[in-house]
Coordinates of N, CA and C in Angstrom, one line a residue:
M1 N 53.6 -17.1 75.0 CA 53.1 -15.8 74.5 C 51.6 -15.8 74.4
R2 N 51.0 -14.8 75.0 CA 49.6 -14.7 75.0 C 49.1 -14.1 73.6
N3 N 47.9 -14.5 73.2 CA 47.3 -13.9 72.0 C 46.8 -12.6 72.4
R4 N 47.2 -11.6 71.7 CA 46.7 -10.2 72.0 C 45.6 -9.9 70.9
P5 N 44.6 -9.2 71.3 CA 43.6 -8.9 70.2 C 44.2 -8.0 69.2
V6 N 43.8 -8.2 68.0 CA 44.3 -7.3 66.9 C 43.3 -6.2 66.8
S7 N 43.8 -5.0 66.6 CA 42.8 -3.8 66.5 C 42.0 -3.9 65.2
D8 N 40.9 -3.3 65.2 CA 40.0 -3.3 64.1 C 40.7 -2.7 62.9
D9 N 41.5 -1.7 63.1 CA 42.2 -0.9 62.0 C 43.0 -1.9 61.2
H10 N 43.6 -2.9 61.8 CA 44.5 -3.8 61.0 C 43.7 -4.9 60.4
Q11 N 42.4 -5.1 60.7 CA 41.6 -6.1 60.1 C 40.8 -5.5 58.9
L12 N 40.7 -4.2 58.8 CA 40.0 -3.6 57.7 C 40.7 -3.7 56.4
Y13 N 40.0 -4.3 55.4 CA 40.6 -4.4 54.1 C 40.3 -3.1 53.3
I14 N 41.3 -2.4 52.9 CA 41.2 -1.2 52.1 C 41.6 -1.6 50.6
P15 N 40.6 -1.5 49.7 CA 41.0 -1.9 48.3 C 42.1 -1.0 47.7
P16 N 42.9 -1.6 46.9 CA 44.0 -0.9 46.3 C 43.5 0.3 45.5
S17 N 42.3 0.2 44.9 CA 41.7 1.4 44.2 C 41.5 2.6 45.1
F18 N 41.3 2.4 46.3 CA 41.1 3.5 47.3 C 42.5 4.0 47.7
V19 N 43.4 3.1 48.1 CA 44.7 3.5 48.5 C 45.4 4.3 47.4
D20 N 45.2 3.9 46.2 CA 45.8 4.6 45.0 C 45.4 6.1 45.0
L21 N 44.3 6.5 45.6 CA 43.9 7.9 45.7 C 44.9 8.7 46.5
Y22 N 45.7 8.1 47.3 CA 46.6 8.7 48.2 C 48.1 8.5 47.8
V23 N 48.3 8.0 46.6 CA 49.7 7.8 46.1 C 49.9 8.8 45.0
D24 N 50.9 9.7 45.2 CA 51.2 10.7 44.3 C 51.9 10.0 43.1
P25 N 51.7 10.6 41.9 CA 52.4 10.1 40.7 C 53.9 10.0 40.9
G26 N 54.4 8.9 40.5 CA 55.8 8.6 40.6 C 56.3 8.1 41.9
R27 N 55.3 7.9 42.8 CA 55.7 7.4 44.2 C 55.1 6.1 44.4
L28 N 55.6 5.4 45.4 CA 55.1 4.0 45.7 C 54.2 4.0 47.0
K29 N 54.6 4.9 47.9 CA 53.9 4.9 49.2 C 52.9 6.0 49.3
P30 N 51.8 5.7 50.0 CA 50.8 6.8 50.1 C 51.3 8.0 50.9
R31 N 50.7 9.1 50.7 CA 51.2 10.4 51.3 C 50.6 10.5 52.7
E32 N 49.6 9.7 53.0 CA 48.9 9.7 54.3 C 49.1 8.4 55.1
P33 N 49.1 8.4 56.4 CA 49.3 7.2 57.2 C 48.0 6.3 57.0
R34 N 48.2 5.0 57.3 CA 47.2 4.0 57.1 C 45.9 4.4 57.9
D35 N 46.0 4.9 59.1 CA 44.8 5.2 59.9 C 44.0 6.3 59.2
V36 N 44.6 7.2 58.6 CA 43.9 8.3 57.9 C 43.2 7.7 56.7
I37 N 43.9 6.9 55.9 CA 43.3 6.3 54.8 C 42.2 5.4 55.2
A38 N 42.3 4.7 56.2 CA 41.3 3.8 56.7 C 40.0 4.6 57.1
Q39 N 40.2 5.7 57.8 CA 39.1 6.5 58.2 C 38.3 7.1 56.9
R40 N 39.1 7.5 56.0 CA 38.5 8.1 54.7 C 37.8 7.0 54.0
Y41 N 38.4 5.8 53.9 CA 37.8 4.7 53.2 C 36.5 4.3 53.9
E42 N 36.4 4.2 55.2 CA 35.2 3.8 55.9 C 34.1 4.9 55.6
Y43 N 34.5 6.1 55.6 CA 33.5 7.2 55.3 C 33.0 7.1 53.8
C44 N 33.9 6.9 52.9 CA 33.5 6.8 51.5 C 32.7 5.5 51.2
E45 N 33.1 4.4 51.8 CA 32.3 3.2 51.6 C 30.9 3.3 52.2
D46 N 30.8 3.9 53.4 CA 29.5 4.1 54.0 C 28.7 5.0 53.1
L47 N 29.3 6.1 52.5 CA 28.6 7.0 51.6 C 28.0 6.2 50.4
A48 N 28.9 5.4 49.8 CA 28.4 4.7 48.6 C 27.3 3.7 49.0
Q49 N 27.4 3.1 50.2 CA 26.3 2.1 50.6 C 25.0 2.9 50.8
M50 N 25.1 4.1 51.4 CA 23.9 4.9 51.7 C 23.3 5.4 50.5
L51 N 24.1 5.6 49.4 CA 23.5 6.2 48.2 C 22.8 5.2 47.3
T52 N 22.9 3.9 47.6 CA 22.3 2.9 46.8 C 20.8 3.1 46.7
E53 N 20.2 3.4 47.8 CA 18.7 3.6 47.8 C 18.3 4.9 47.0
T54 N 19.1 5.9 47.3 CA 18.9 7.2 46.6 C 19.0 7.0 45.1
A55 N 20.0 6.3 44.6 CA 20.2 6.1 43.2 C 19.1 5.3 42.6
R56 N 18.6 4.2 43.3 CA 17.5 3.5 42.7 C 16.2 4.3 42.7
D57 N 16.0 5.1 43.7 CA 14.8 6.0 43.7 C 14.9 7.0 42.6
K58 N 16.0 7.6 42.4 CA 16.2 8.6 41.3 C 16.0 8.0 39.9
L59 N 16.5 6.8 39.7 CA 16.3 6.1 38.5 C 14.8 5.9 38.2
W60 N 14.1 5.5 39.2 CA 12.6 5.3 39.0 C 11.8 6.6 38.9
Q61 N 12.2 7.6 39.8 CA 11.4 8.9 39.8 C 11.7 9.7 38.6
L62 N 12.9 9.8 38.1 CA 13.2 10.7 37.1 C 13.2 10.1 35.7
H63 N 13.0 8.8 35.6 CA 13.0 8.1 34.3 C 14.2 8.4 33.4
V64 N 15.3 8.4 34.0 CA 16.6 8.7 33.3 C 17.4 7.4 33.3
T65 N 18.5 7.4 32.6 CA 19.4 6.3 32.6 C 20.2 6.1 33.8
E66 N 20.8 5.0 34.0 CA 21.7 4.7 35.2 C 22.9 5.7 35.1
A67 N 23.4 5.9 33.9 CA 24.5 6.8 33.7 C 24.2 8.2 34.2
D68 N 22.9 8.6 33.8 CA 22.5 10.0 34.3 C 22.4 10.1 35.8
V69 N 21.9 9.1 36.4 CA 21.8 9.1 37.9 C 23.2 9.2 38.5
L70 N 24.1 8.4 38.0 CA 25.5 8.4 38.5 C 26.1 9.8 38.3
Q71 N 25.9 10.3 37.1 CA 26.5 11.7 36.8 C 25.9 12.7 37.8
R72 N 24.6 12.7 38.1 CA 24.0 13.6 39.0 C 24.6 13.5 40.4
I73 N 24.7 12.2 40.8 CA 25.3 12.0 42.1 C 26.7 12.5 42.2
H74 N 27.5 12.2 41.1 CA 28.9 12.7 41.1 C 28.9 14.2 41.2
Q75 N 28.1 14.9 40.5 CA 28.1 16.3 40.6 C 27.7 16.8 42.0
G76 N 26.8 16.1 42.6 CA 26.5 16.5 44.0 C 27.6 16.3 45.0
L77 N 28.3 15.2 44.8 CA 29.5 14.9 45.7 C 30.6 15.8 45.4
A78 N 30.9 16.1 44.2 CA 32.0 16.9 43.8 C 31.8 18.4 44.2
G79 N 30.6 18.7 44.5 CA 30.3 20.1 45.0 C 30.9 20.5 46.3
G80 N 31.4 19.5 47.0 CA 32.1 19.8 48.3 C 31.3 19.7 49.5
D81 N 30.0 19.7 49.5 CA 29.2 19.6 50.7 C 29.2 18.2 51.3
A82 N 29.6 17.2 50.6 CA 29.6 15.8 51.1 C 30.8 15.4 51.9
G83 N 31.8 16.3 51.9 CA 32.9 16.0 52.7 C 34.0 15.1 52.1
V84 N 33.9 15.0 50.7 CA 34.9 14.3 50.0 C 35.6 15.2 49.0
D85 N 36.8 14.8 48.6 CA 37.5 15.6 47.6 C 37.1 15.0 46.2
A86 N 37.6 15.6 45.2 CA 37.3 15.2 43.8 C 37.6 13.7 43.5
A87 N 38.8 13.2 44.0 CA 39.2 11.8 43.7 C 38.3 10.9 44.5
E88 N 37.9 11.3 45.8 CA 37.1 10.4 46.6 C 35.7 10.4 46.0
A89 N 35.2 11.5 45.5 CA 33.8 11.6 44.9 C 33.8 10.6 43.7
R90 N 34.8 10.6 42.9 CA 34.9 9.7 41.8 C 34.9 8.2 42.2
W91 N 35.6 7.9 43.3 CA 35.7 6.6 43.8 C 34.3 6.2 44.3
V92 N 33.7 7.0 45.1 CA 32.4 6.7 45.6 C 31.4 6.4 44.5
V93 N 31.4 7.1 43.5 CA 30.4 6.9 42.4 C 30.8 5.6 41.7
R94 N 32.0 5.3 41.5 CA 32.4 4.0 40.9 C 32.0 2.8 41.8
R95 N 32.2 3.0 43.1 CA 31.8 2.0 44.1 C 30.3 1.8 44.1
L96 N 29.6 2.9 44.0 CA 28.1 2.9 44.0 C 27.6 2.1 42.7
A97 N 28.2 2.4 41.6 CA 27.9 1.6 40.4 C 28.1 0.1 40.6
E98 N 29.2 -0.2 41.2 CA 29.6 -1.6 41.5 C 28.5 -2.2 42.4
L99 N 28.1 -1.5 43.4 CA 27.2 -2.1 44.4 C 25.8 -2.3 43.7
L100 N 25.5 -1.5 42.7 CA 24.2 -1.6 42.0 C 24.2 -2.5 40.8
G101 N 25.4 -2.9 40.4 CA 25.5 -3.7 39.3 C 25.4 -2.9 38.0
W102 N 25.6 -1.6 38.0 CA 25.5 -0.7 36.9 C 26.9 -0.6 36.2
D103 N 26.9 -0.1 35.0 CA 28.2 0.1 34.3 C 29.0 1.2 35.0
D104 N 30.4 1.0 34.9 CA 31.3 1.9 35.4 C 31.1 3.3 34.7
P105 N 30.9 4.3 35.5 CA 30.7 5.6 34.8 C 32.0 6.3 34.3
F106 N 33.1 5.7 34.7 CA 34.4 6.2 34.3 C 35.3 5.1 33.8
P107 N 34.8 4.4 32.7 CA 35.5 3.2 32.2 C 36.9 3.4 31.8
S108 N 37.3 4.6 31.4 CA 38.7 4.7 30.9 C 39.7 5.0 32.0
A109 N 39.2 5.3 33.2 CA 40.1 5.6 34.3 C 40.5 4.4 35.1

């Protein structure tokens, strides 16, 4: 049997915290197929990565707290123009905080 290359889709690790965004309460399986979730994850992860520099700049420019910066970014994402829904916006901001080593802006969730 020949070794066949594995597609990139199946090599992408999607964290459970992101998959959970697509699991309805009381259900075990996501409501979307893996390829859709993978595309959304890649977009949201890229967005969080890109926002790291913006967050650092805002912290320095505005002389506000890290929590204030994350709150402002969350408001911008939740406004709809970023192409993410409310749950994804929250995930992106939590991931951004993780990347920056800042406190979780939604610790009870």
